[in-house]
């Protein structure tokens, strides 16, 4: 005998068993009395037993109905607890925003200012910052670990994402202070073409090419001195003389810690730092609100 029944059927059964009156049970359940009677009859047929005796004096539980009642109550209580737990999880998911980044945005207190503006409008939302390796140029967006992220453009699979540009900054060259070009106040990119460059991991895709300035090399392949996947690695590789690297102006303080200098470079387009999100999430209220806070802070409003 098949015993799988709907939670609704158990709810109807328990209501009638507690009221011992179909009309009052129907009112309690906000359904019509005929619909309730029909559903209980269907449950009895499904179980192969009568759950209620119906006679002119009223409704009473059969022996089978009395046996089922405590178990049906436990099922309904468990389902109620499960539904409540699920709702808590839903609310938590809706009220938590994970912000990915590979390096701290810095830039004149940009991140605290965005947080302040965002939380003022959404005080119950939890903001979580997720630091991501440079091996992931999407800073957690691609694998779903971040809801929104600070990234450098261009992004791989760019059609998957929307973004707002936070800052446009000149690309500087970072090099050891003992390098032959370090004494120059400004350097032509043409003078860097034969230098070994520090490169992002291959998985960074177009972003690796961008920081190697492939577009400005006119087809001339770069020399790779070493691969780097973080700020500390970059600094150590520079100090060790493994190569030079391009860096955005706002990130220069992260690697000029002693023994490393940065210089402006002529002949390079500026870098673009952006806040990005997956296009399918563009209508999510928290994503939209954080992006709007970012736009206002970046725009100075």
PDB file of C-alpha atoms in Angstrom:
ATOM      1  CA  UNK A   1       0.000   0.000   0.000  1.00  0.00           C
ATOM      2  CA  UNK A   2       1.418   3.410  -0.988  1.00  0.00           C
ATOM      3  CA  UNK A   3       1.750   5.594   2.092  1.00  0.00           C
ATOM      4  CA  UNK A   4       3.208   8.806   0.631  1.00  0.00           C
ATOM      5  CA  UNK A   5       0.713  11.625   1.218  1.00  0.00           C
ATOM      6  CA  UNK A   6       0.835  15.385   0.871  1.00  0.00           C
ATOM      7  CA  UNK A   7       1.447  17.601   3.881  1.00  0.00           C
ATOM      8  CA  UNK A   8      -1.791  19.374   2.950  1.00  0.00           C
ATOM      9  CA  UNK A   9      -3.738  16.129   3.368  1.00  0.00           C
ATOM     10  CA  UNK A  10      -2.301  15.613   6.841  1.00  0.00           C
ATOM     11  CA  UNK A  11      -3.113  19.189   7.732  1.00  0.00           C
ATOM     12  CA  UNK A  12      -6.730  18.678   6.662  1.00  0.00           C
ATOM     13  CA  UNK A  13      -6.948  15.412   8.592  1.00  0.00           C
ATOM     14  CA  UNK A  14      -5.567  16.955  11.807  1.00  0.00           C
ATOM     15  CA  UNK A  15      -7.919  19.939  11.589  1.00  0.00           C
ATOM     16  CA  UNK A  16     -10.984  17.687  11.304  1.00  0.00           C
ATOM     17  CA  UNK A  17      -9.661  15.372  14.035  1.00  0.00           C
ATOM     18  CA  UNK A  18      -9.227  18.297  16.430  1.00  0.00           C
ATOM     19  CA  UNK A  19     -12.474  20.057  15.601  1.00  0.00           C
ATOM     20  CA  UNK A  20     -14.534  16.859  15.055  1.00  0.00           C
ATOM     21  CA  UNK A  21     -16.612  19.044  12.779  1.00  0.00           C
ATOM     22  CA  UNK A  22     -16.070  19.476   9.045  1.00  0.00           C
ATOM     23  CA  UNK A  23     -17.562  22.988   8.818  1.00  0.00           C
ATOM     24  CA  UNK A  24     -15.465  24.378  11.692  1.00  0.00           C
ATOM     25  CA  UNK A  25     -12.355  22.647  10.307  1.00  0.00           C
ATOM     26  CA  UNK A  26     -13.027  24.164   6.884  1.00  0.00           C
ATOM     27  CA  UNK A  27     -13.348  27.635   8.414  1.00  0.00           C
ATOM     28  CA  UNK A  28     -10.078  27.114  10.293  1.00  0.00           C
ATOM     29  CA  UNK A  29      -8.335  26.070   7.083  1.00  0.00           C
ATOM     30  CA  UNK A  30      -9.963  28.789   4.924  1.00  0.00           C
ATOM     31  CA  UNK A  31     -11.343  26.224   2.482  1.00  0.00           C
ATOM     32  CA  UNK A  32     -14.883  25.244   1.580  1.00  0.00           C
ATOM     33  CA  UNK A  33     -16.541  22.440   3.512  1.00  0.00           C
ATOM     34  CA  UNK A  34     -17.264  20.356   0.375  1.00  0.00           C
ATOM     35  CA  UNK A  35     -13.652  20.669  -0.768  1.00  0.00           C
ATOM     36  CA  UNK A  36     -12.415  19.578   2.653  1.00  0.00           C
ATOM     37  CA  UNK A  37     -14.764  16.589   2.769  1.00  0.00           C
ATOM     38  CA  UNK A  38     -13.690  15.549  -0.721  1.00  0.00           C
ATOM     39  CA  UNK A  39      -9.984  15.781   0.198  1.00  0.00           C
ATOM     40  CA  UNK A  40     -10.405  13.729   3.385  1.00  0.00           C
ATOM     41  CA  UNK A  41     -12.339  11.063   1.455  1.00  0.00           C
ATOM     42  CA  UNK A  42      -9.488  10.959  -1.070  1.00  0.00           C
ATOM     43  CA  UNK A  43      -6.987  10.502   1.759  1.00  0.00           C
ATOM     44  CA  UNK A  44      -9.001   7.637   3.215  1.00  0.00           C
ATOM     45  CA  UNK A  45      -9.149   5.915  -0.174  1.00  0.00           C
ATOM     46  CA  UNK A  46      -5.418   6.429  -0.583  1.00  0.00           C
ATOM     47  CA  UNK A  47      -4.681   4.887   2.826  1.00  0.00           C
ATOM     48  CA  UNK A  48      -7.308   2.155   2.477  1.00  0.00           C
ATOM     49  CA  UNK A  49      -8.939   2.898   5.850  1.00  0.00           C
ATOM     50  CA  UNK A  50     -11.686   5.075   7.281  1.00  0.00           C
ATOM     51  CA  UNK A  51     -10.323   7.819   9.506  1.00  0.00           C
ATOM     52  CA  UNK A  52     -13.684   9.227  10.674  1.00  0.00           C
ATOM     53  CA  UNK A  53     -17.151   7.925  11.512  1.00  0.00           C
ATOM     54  CA  UNK A  54     -19.765  10.252  10.132  1.00  0.00           C
ATOM     55  CA  UNK A  55     -23.260   9.963  11.575  1.00  0.00           C
ATOM     56  CA  UNK A  56     -26.118  12.329  12.523  1.00  0.00           C
ATOM     57  CA  UNK A  57     -24.682  12.765  16.017  1.00  0.00           C
ATOM     58  CA  UNK A  58     -21.406  14.130  14.611  1.00  0.00           C
ATOM     59  CA  UNK A  59     -17.888  13.137  13.602  1.00  0.00           C
ATOM     60  CA  UNK A  60     -15.639  10.813  15.603  1.00  0.00           C
ATOM     61  CA  UNK A  61     -12.237   9.313  14.984  1.00  0.00           C
ATOM     62  CA  UNK A  62     -12.025   5.653  14.036  1.00  0.00           C
ATOM     63  CA  UNK A  63      -9.392   3.475  15.635  1.00  0.00           C
ATOM     64  CA  UNK A  64      -7.217   4.002  12.542  1.00  0.00           C
ATOM     65  CA  UNK A  65      -7.736   7.759  12.723  1.00  0.00           C
ATOM     66  CA  UNK A  66      -6.775   7.838  16.402  1.00  0.00           C
ATOM     67  CA  UNK A  67      -3.641   5.833  15.628  1.00  0.00           C
ATOM     68  CA  UNK A  68      -2.632   8.190  12.832  1.00  0.00           C
ATOM     69  CA  UNK A  69      -3.296  11.466  14.661  1.00  0.00           C
ATOM     70  CA  UNK A  70      -0.152  11.756  16.880  1.00  0.00           C
ATOM     71  CA  UNK A  71       2.101  10.809  13.965  1.00  0.00           C
ATOM     72  CA  UNK A  72       0.408  13.290  11.647  1.00  0.00           C
ATOM     73  CA  UNK A  73       0.917  16.021  14.268  1.00  0.00           C
ATOM     74  CA  UNK A  74       4.616  15.187  14.522  1.00  0.00           C
ATOM     75  CA  UNK A  75       5.003  15.320  10.737  1.00  0.00           C
ATOM     76  CA  UNK A  76       3.287  18.711  10.615  1.00  0.00           C
ATOM     77  CA  UNK A  77       5.402  20.031  13.480  1.00  0.00           C
ATOM     78  CA  UNK A  78       8.589  18.827  11.774  1.00  0.00           C
ATOM     79  CA  UNK A  79       7.526  20.375   8.484  1.00  0.00           C
ATOM     80  CA  UNK A  80       6.731  23.654  10.245  1.00  0.00           C
ATOM     81  CA  UNK A  81      10.199  23.678  11.811  1.00  0.00           C
ATOM     82  CA  UNK A  82      11.764  22.858   8.460  1.00  0.00           C
ATOM     83  CA  UNK A  83       9.840  25.650   6.742  1.00  0.00           C
ATOM     84  CA  UNK A  84      10.907  28.105   9.427  1.00  0.00           C
ATOM     85  CA  UNK A  85      14.552  27.059   9.064  1.00  0.00           C
ATOM     86  CA  UNK A  86      14.291  27.424   5.300  1.00  0.00           C
ATOM     87  CA  UNK A  87      12.851  30.914   5.648  1.00  0.00           C
ATOM     88  CA  UNK A  88      15.690  31.896   7.969  1.00  0.00           C
ATOM     89  CA  UNK A  89      18.134  30.652   5.337  1.00  0.00           C
ATOM     90  CA  UNK A  90      16.300  32.594   2.630  1.00  0.00           C
ATOM     91  CA  UNK A  91      16.350  35.784   4.676  1.00  0.00           C
ATOM     92  CA  UNK A  92      20.033  35.305   5.472  1.00  0.00           C
ATOM     93  CA  UNK A  93      20.818  34.818   1.791  1.00  0.00           C
ATOM     94  CA  UNK A  94      18.831  37.892   0.845  1.00  0.00           C
ATOM     95  CA  UNK A  95      20.422  40.010   3.570  1.00  0.00           C
ATOM     96  CA  UNK A  96      24.058  39.039   2.997  1.00  0.00           C
ATOM     97  CA  UNK A  97      26.175  40.533   0.225  1.00  0.00           C
ATOM     98  CA  UNK A  98      29.604  39.066  -0.522  1.00  0.00           C
ATOM     99  CA  UNK A  99      32.029  41.590  -2.025  1.00  0.00           C
ATOM    100  CA  UNK A 100      35.011  40.066  -3.814  1.00  0.00           C
ATOM    101  CA  UNK A 101      38.363  41.725  -4.445  1.00  0.00           C
ATOM    102  CA  UNK A 102      41.892  40.712  -5.340  1.00  0.00           C
ATOM    103  CA  UNK A 103      43.482  43.771  -3.745  1.00  0.00           C
ATOM    104  CA  UNK A 104      41.901  46.317  -1.435  1.00  0.00           C
ATOM    105  CA  UNK A 105      40.334  49.158  -3.401  1.00  0.00           C
ATOM    106  CA  UNK A 106      42.087  51.726  -1.172  1.00  0.00           C
ATOM    107  CA  UNK A 107      41.890  54.890  -3.231  1.00  0.00           C
ATOM    108  CA  UNK A 108      41.128  57.552  -0.696  1.00  0.00           C
ATOM    109  CA  UNK A 109      38.854  55.520   1.560  1.00  0.00           C
ATOM    110  CA  UNK A 110      36.616  54.321  -1.272  1.00  0.00           C
ATOM    111  CA  UNK A 111      35.593  51.048   0.382  1.00  0.00           C
ATOM    112  CA  UNK A 112      34.638  52.495   3.807  1.00  0.00           C
ATOM    113  CA  UNK A 113      32.705  55.289   2.092  1.00  0.00           C
ATOM    114  CA  UNK A 114      30.701  52.811   0.008  1.00  0.00           C
ATOM    115  CA  UNK A 115      30.068  50.646   3.064  1.00  0.00           C
ATOM    116  CA  UNK A 116      28.872  53.654   5.055  1.00  0.00           C
ATOM    117  CA  UNK A 117      26.455  54.797   2.364  1.00  0.00           C
ATOM    118  CA  UNK A 118      25.182  51.270   1.692  1.00  0.00           C
ATOM    119  CA  UNK A 119      24.634  50.266   5.329  1.00  0.00           C
ATOM    120  CA  UNK A 120      22.877  53.544   6.073  1.00  0.00           C
ATOM    121  CA  UNK A 121      20.196  52.483   3.598  1.00  0.00           C
ATOM    122  CA  UNK A 122      20.369  48.741   4.454  1.00  0.00           C
ATOM    123  CA  UNK A 123      21.264  48.479   8.148  1.00  0.00           C
ATOM    124  CA  UNK A 124      20.184  44.826   8.414  1.00  0.00           C
ATOM    125  CA  UNK A 125      22.399  43.644   5.571  1.00  0.00           C
ATOM    126  CA  UNK A 126      25.649  41.842   6.352  1.00  0.00           C
ATOM    127  CA  UNK A 127      28.555  42.775   4.071  1.00  0.00           C
ATOM    128  CA  UNK A 128      31.250  40.128   3.724  1.00  0.00           C
ATOM    129  CA  UNK A 129      34.554  40.868   2.028  1.00  0.00           C
ATOM    130  CA  UNK A 130      36.224  37.987   0.195  1.00  0.00           C
ATOM    131  CA  UNK A 131      39.888  38.231  -0.773  1.00  0.00           C
ATOM    132  CA  UNK A 132      40.621  36.355  -4.009  1.00  0.00           C
ATOM    133  CA  UNK A 133      43.902  35.362  -5.655  1.00  0.00           C
ATOM    134  CA  UNK A 134      44.983  37.134  -8.831  1.00  0.00           C
ATOM    135  CA  UNK A 135      44.454  33.795 -10.560  1.00  0.00           C
ATOM    136  CA  UNK A 136      40.745  34.709 -10.664  1.00  0.00           C
ATOM    137  CA  UNK A 137      40.374  38.028 -12.526  1.00  0.00           C
ATOM    138  CA  UNK A 138      36.641  38.074 -11.707  1.00  0.00           C
ATOM    139  CA  UNK A 139      37.371  38.138  -7.948  1.00  0.00           C
ATOM    140  CA  UNK A 140      34.841  35.395  -7.190  1.00  0.00           C
ATOM    141  CA  UNK A 141      32.076  36.307  -9.650  1.00  0.00           C
ATOM    142  CA  UNK A 142      32.746  33.479 -12.097  1.00  0.00           C
ATOM    143  CA  UNK A 143      32.364  30.685  -9.526  1.00  0.00           C
ATOM    144  CA  UNK A 144      29.577  32.376  -7.567  1.00  0.00           C
ATOM    145  CA  UNK A 145      31.646  32.968  -4.428  1.00  0.00           C
ATOM    146  CA  UNK A 146      31.029  36.726  -4.663  1.00  0.00           C
ATOM    147  CA  UNK A 147      27.819  38.623  -5.399  1.00  0.00           C
ATOM    148  CA  UNK A 148      29.634  41.740  -6.553  1.00  0.00           C
ATOM    149  CA  UNK A 149      33.340  42.428  -6.935  1.00  0.00           C
ATOM    150  CA  UNK A 150      36.022  45.054  -7.468  1.00  0.00           C
ATOM    151  CA  UNK A 151      37.919  44.043 -10.602  1.00  0.00           C
ATOM    152  CA  UNK A 152      40.272  45.316 -13.265  1.00  0.00           C
ATOM    153  CA  UNK A 153      39.040  45.503 -16.823  1.00  0.00           C
ATOM    154  CA  UNK A 154      39.031  43.704 -19.185  1.00  0.00           C
ATOM    155  CA  UNK A 155      37.195  40.710 -17.752  1.00  0.00           C
ATOM    156  CA  UNK A 156      37.213  37.254 -19.335  1.00  0.00           C
ATOM    157  CA  UNK A 157      33.778  36.295 -20.742  1.00  0.00           C
ATOM    158  CA  UNK A 158      32.892  39.969 -20.506  1.00  0.00           C
ATOM    159  CA  UNK A 159      29.367  39.394 -21.845  1.00  0.00           C
ATOM    160  CA  UNK A 160      28.494  37.627 -18.580  1.00  0.00           C
ATOM    161  CA  UNK A 161      29.025  40.767 -16.507  1.00  0.00           C
ATOM    162  CA  UNK A 162      27.877  44.296 -15.998  1.00  0.00           C
ATOM    163  CA  UNK A 163      30.060  46.902 -14.312  1.00  0.00           C
ATOM    164  CA  UNK A 164      30.533  50.499 -13.377  1.00  0.00           C
ATOM    165  CA  UNK A 165      33.986  52.064 -13.660  1.00  0.00           C
ATOM    166  CA  UNK A 166      35.203  53.295 -10.289  1.00  0.00           C
ATOM    167  CA  UNK A 167      38.467  54.878 -11.378  1.00  0.00           C
ATOM    168  CA  UNK A 168      40.654  55.397 -14.425  1.00  0.00           C
ATOM    169  CA  UNK A 169      44.321  55.505 -13.443  1.00  0.00           C
ATOM    170  CA  UNK A 170      47.563  55.784 -15.402  1.00  0.00           C
ATOM    171  CA  UNK A 171      49.620  52.627 -15.649  1.00  0.00           C
ATOM    172  CA  UNK A 172      53.001  53.071 -14.038  1.00  0.00           C
ATOM    173  CA  UNK A 173      55.996  50.810 -14.332  1.00  0.00           C
ATOM    174  CA  UNK A 174      57.388  49.326 -11.118  1.00  0.00           C
ATOM    175  CA  UNK A 175      61.061  48.405 -11.118  1.00  0.00           C
ATOM    176  CA  UNK A 176      63.939  47.940  -8.693  1.00  0.00           C
ATOM    177  CA  UNK A 177      65.500  51.235  -7.583  1.00  0.00           C
ATOM    178  CA  UNK A 178      68.797  49.900  -8.961  1.00  0.00           C
ATOM    179  CA  UNK A 179      67.374  49.438 -12.471  1.00  0.00           C
ATOM    180  CA  UNK A 180      69.053  51.379 -15.268  1.00  0.00           C
ATOM    181  CA  UNK A 181      65.788  53.213 -16.034  1.00  0.00           C
ATOM    182  CA  UNK A 182      64.906  54.043 -12.407  1.00  0.00           C
ATOM    183  CA  UNK A 183      66.617  57.443 -12.529  1.00  0.00           C
ATOM    184  CA  UNK A 184      64.307  58.693 -15.278  1.00  0.00           C
ATOM    185  CA  UNK A 185      61.324  60.799 -14.194  1.00  0.00           C
ATOM    186  CA  UNK A 186      59.244  59.254 -17.023  1.00  0.00           C
ATOM    187  CA  UNK A 187      59.805  56.264 -19.301  1.00  0.00           C
ATOM    188  CA  UNK A 188      58.713  55.588 -22.874  1.00  0.00           C
ATOM    189  CA  UNK A 189      57.011  52.224 -23.214  1.00  0.00           C
ATOM    190  CA  UNK A 190      59.235  51.552 -26.209  1.00  0.00           C
ATOM    191  CA  UNK A 191      62.186  51.493 -23.798  1.00  0.00           C
ATOM    192  CA  UNK A 192      60.541  48.674 -21.843  1.00  0.00           C
ATOM    193  CA  UNK A 193      59.856  46.307 -24.734  1.00  0.00           C
ATOM    194  CA  UNK A 194      62.982  44.219 -24.173  1.00  0.00           C
ATOM    195  CA  UNK A 195      62.628  44.098 -20.395  1.00  0.00           C
ATOM    196  CA  UNK A 196      61.490  40.886 -18.671  1.00  0.00           C
ATOM    197  CA  UNK A 197      57.984  41.441 -17.298  1.00  0.00           C
ATOM    198  CA  UNK A 198      56.207  39.962 -14.299  1.00  0.00           C
ATOM    199  CA  UNK A 199      52.998  38.358 -15.526  1.00  0.00           C
ATOM    200  CA  UNK A 200      49.709  37.359 -13.952  1.00  0.00           C
ATOM    201  CA  UNK A 201      48.884  33.624 -14.032  1.00  0.00           C
ATOM    202  CA  UNK A 202      47.722  32.292 -17.407  1.00  0.00           C
ATOM    203  CA  UNK A 203      44.236  31.801 -15.952  1.00  0.00           C
ATOM    204  CA  UNK A 204      43.828  35.576 -15.749  1.00  0.00           C
ATOM    205  CA  UNK A 205      43.270  35.519 -19.522  1.00  0.00           C
ATOM    206  CA  UNK A 206      42.823  38.955 -21.110  1.00  0.00           C
ATOM    207  CA  UNK A 207      43.818  40.679 -17.879  1.00  0.00           C
ATOM    208  CA  UNK A 208      47.253  39.066 -18.068  1.00  0.00           C
ATOM    209  CA  UNK A 209      47.607  40.375 -21.622  1.00  0.00           C
ATOM    210  CA  UNK A 210      46.453  43.828 -20.545  1.00  0.00           C
ATOM    211  CA  UNK A 211      49.072  44.213 -17.808  1.00  0.00           C
ATOM    212  CA  UNK A 212      51.705  42.980 -20.242  1.00  0.00           C
ATOM    213  CA  UNK A 213      50.454  45.757 -22.605  1.00  0.00           C
ATOM    214  CA  UNK A 214      50.113  43.375 -25.548  1.00  0.00           C
ATOM    215  CA  UNK A 215      48.110  45.907 -27.562  1.00  0.00           C
ATOM    216  CA  UNK A 216      50.924  48.443 -27.367  1.00  0.00           C
ATOM    217  CA  UNK A 217      53.598  45.935 -28.428  1.00  0.00           C
ATOM    218  CA  UNK A 218      52.501  45.797 -32.084  1.00  0.00           C
ATOM    219  CA  UNK A 219      52.815  42.015 -32.178  1.00  0.00           C
ATOM    220  CA  UNK A 220      56.148  41.866 -30.388  1.00  0.00           C
ATOM    221  CA  UNK A 221      55.902  39.113 -27.731  1.00  0.00           C
ATOM    222  CA  UNK A 222      56.774  39.989 -24.153  1.00  0.00           C
ATOM    223  CA  UNK A 223      59.594  38.393 -22.186  1.00  0.00           C
ATOM    224  CA  UNK A 224      58.210  36.792 -19.025  1.00  0.00           C
ATOM    225  CA  UNK A 225      60.563  36.984 -16.056  1.00  0.00           C
ATOM    226  CA  UNK A 226      58.209  35.379 -13.526  1.00  0.00           C
ATOM    227  CA  UNK A 227      54.525  34.836 -12.751  1.00  0.00           C
ATOM    228  CA  UNK A 228      52.921  36.628  -9.812  1.00  0.00           C
ATOM    229  CA  UNK A 229      49.648  35.918  -8.003  1.00  0.00           C
ATOM    230  CA  UNK A 230      49.693  38.441  -5.164  1.00  0.00           C
ATOM    231  CA  UNK A 231      51.138  41.677  -3.854  1.00  0.00           C
ATOM    232  CA  UNK A 232      53.873  40.070  -1.760  1.00  0.00           C
ATOM    233  CA  UNK A 233      55.013  37.895  -4.649  1.00  0.00           C
ATOM    234  CA  UNK A 234      55.174  40.970  -6.866  1.00  0.00           C
ATOM    235  CA  UNK A 235      57.284  42.917  -4.409  1.00  0.00           C
ATOM    236  CA  UNK A 236      59.679  40.019  -3.847  1.00  0.00           C
ATOM    237  CA  UNK A 237      60.074  39.418  -7.595  1.00  0.00           C
ATOM    238  CA  UNK A 238      60.781  43.101  -8.188  1.00  0.00           C
ATOM    239  CA  UNK A 239      63.375  43.283  -5.415  1.00  0.00           C
ATOM    240  CA  UNK A 240      64.987  40.113  -6.756  1.00  0.00           C
ATOM    241  CA  UNK A 241      65.288  41.713 -10.176  1.00  0.00           C
ATOM    242  CA  UNK A 242      63.180  39.062 -11.933  1.00  0.00           C
ATOM    243  CA  UNK A 243      61.435  41.673 -14.033  1.00  0.00           C
ATOM    244  CA  UNK A 244      59.459  44.888 -14.133  1.00  0.00           C
ATOM    245  CA  UNK A 245      55.673  45.198 -14.095  1.00  0.00           C
ATOM    246  CA  UNK A 246      52.926  47.636 -14.874  1.00  0.00           C
ATOM    247  CA  UNK A 247      50.804  48.774 -11.969  1.00  0.00           C
ATOM    248  CA  UNK A 248      47.854  51.149 -11.548  1.00  0.00           C
ATOM    249  CA  UNK A 249      48.604  54.395  -9.761  1.00  0.00           C
ATOM    250  CA  UNK A 250      46.295  53.497  -6.884  1.00  0.00           C
ATOM    251  CA  UNK A 251      48.121  50.221  -6.266  1.00  0.00           C
ATOM    252  CA  UNK A 252      51.628  51.657  -6.373  1.00  0.00           C
ATOM    253  CA  UNK A 253      51.838  52.134  -2.566  1.00  0.00           C
ATOM    254  CA  UNK A 254      51.305  48.387  -2.107  1.00  0.00           C
ATOM    255  CA  UNK A 255      54.643  47.488  -3.706  1.00  0.00           C
ATOM    256  CA  UNK A 256      56.878  50.547  -3.189  1.00  0.00           C
ATOM    257  CA  UNK A 257      57.962  49.368   0.242  1.00  0.00           C
ATOM    258  CA  UNK A 258      61.692  49.854  -0.129  1.00  0.00           C
ATOM    259  CA  UNK A 259      63.942  48.936  -3.014  1.00  0.00           C
ATOM    260  CA  UNK A 260      61.111  49.427  -5.536  1.00  0.00           C
ATOM    261  CA  UNK A 261      60.101  52.609  -7.365  1.00  0.00           C
ATOM    262  CA  UNK A 262      57.369  53.440  -9.877  1.00  0.00           C
ATOM    263  CA  UNK A 263      57.606  55.776 -12.848  1.00  0.00           C
ATOM    264  CA  UNK A 264      55.016  57.159 -15.299  1.00  0.00           C
ATOM    265  CA  UNK A 265      54.997  55.498 -18.706  1.00  0.00           C
ATOM    266  CA  UNK A 266      54.391  57.320 -21.977  1.00  0.00           C
ATOM    267  CA  UNK A 267      52.419  55.501 -24.640  1.00  0.00           C
ATOM    268  CA  UNK A 268      49.964  53.506 -22.490  1.00  0.00           C
ATOM    269  CA  UNK A 269      46.215  53.927 -22.089  1.00  0.00           C
ATOM    270  CA  UNK A 270      45.015  54.282 -18.475  1.00  0.00           C
ATOM    271  CA  UNK A 271      43.791  51.302 -16.482  1.00  0.00           C
ATOM    272  CA  UNK A 272      40.140  50.929 -15.487  1.00  0.00           C
ATOM    273  CA  UNK A 273      39.095  49.763 -12.020  1.00  0.00           C
ATOM    274  CA  UNK A 274      35.453  48.701 -11.783  1.00  0.00           C
ATOM    275  CA  UNK A 275      32.733  47.249  -9.606  1.00  0.00           C
ATOM    276  CA  UNK A 276      31.240  44.279 -11.467  1.00  0.00           C
ATOM    277  CA  UNK A 277      28.352  41.836 -11.100  1.00  0.00           C
ATOM    278  CA  UNK A 278      26.849  38.934 -13.007  1.00  0.00           C
ATOM    279  CA  UNK A 279      24.223  40.129 -15.490  1.00  0.00           C
ATOM    280  CA  UNK A 280      21.609  37.704 -14.143  1.00  0.00           C
ATOM    281  CA  UNK A 281      21.990  39.374 -10.730  1.00  0.00           C
ATOM    282  CA  UNK A 282      21.595  42.922 -12.034  1.00  0.00           C
ATOM    283  CA  UNK A 283      18.038  43.186 -10.657  1.00  0.00           C
ATOM    284  CA  UNK A 284      18.870  41.855  -7.203  1.00  0.00           C
ATOM    285  CA  UNK A 285      18.016  44.698  -4.795  1.00  0.00           C
ATOM    286  CA  UNK A 286      21.230  44.440  -2.751  1.00  0.00           C
ATOM    287  CA  UNK A 287      23.448  44.253  -5.830  1.00  0.00           C
ATOM    288  CA  UNK A 288      21.734  47.288  -7.316  1.00  0.00           C
ATOM    289  CA  UNK A 289      21.940  49.187  -4.037  1.00  0.00           C
ATOM    290  CA  UNK A 290      25.663  48.505  -3.586  1.00  0.00           C
ATOM    291  CA  UNK A 291      26.385  49.481  -7.189  1.00  0.00           C
ATOM    292  CA  UNK A 292      24.435  52.720  -6.727  1.00  0.00           C
ATOM    293  CA  UNK A 293      26.329  53.498  -3.510  1.00  0.00           C
ATOM    294  CA  UNK A 294      29.561  52.894  -5.392  1.00  0.00           C
ATOM    295  CA  UNK A 295      28.542  55.209  -8.232  1.00  0.00           C
ATOM    296  CA  UNK A 296      27.623  57.994  -5.848  1.00  0.00           C
ATOM    297  CA  UNK A 297      30.851  57.705  -3.855  1.00  0.00           C
ATOM    298  CA  UNK A 298      33.008  57.500  -6.985  1.00  0.00           C
ATOM    299  CA  UNK A 299      31.121  60.466  -8.446  1.00  0.00           C
ATOM    300  CA  UNK A 300      31.543  62.491  -5.262  1.00  0.00           C
ATOM    301  CA  UNK A 301      27.812  62.859  -4.593  1.00  0.00           C
TER     302      UNK A 301
END
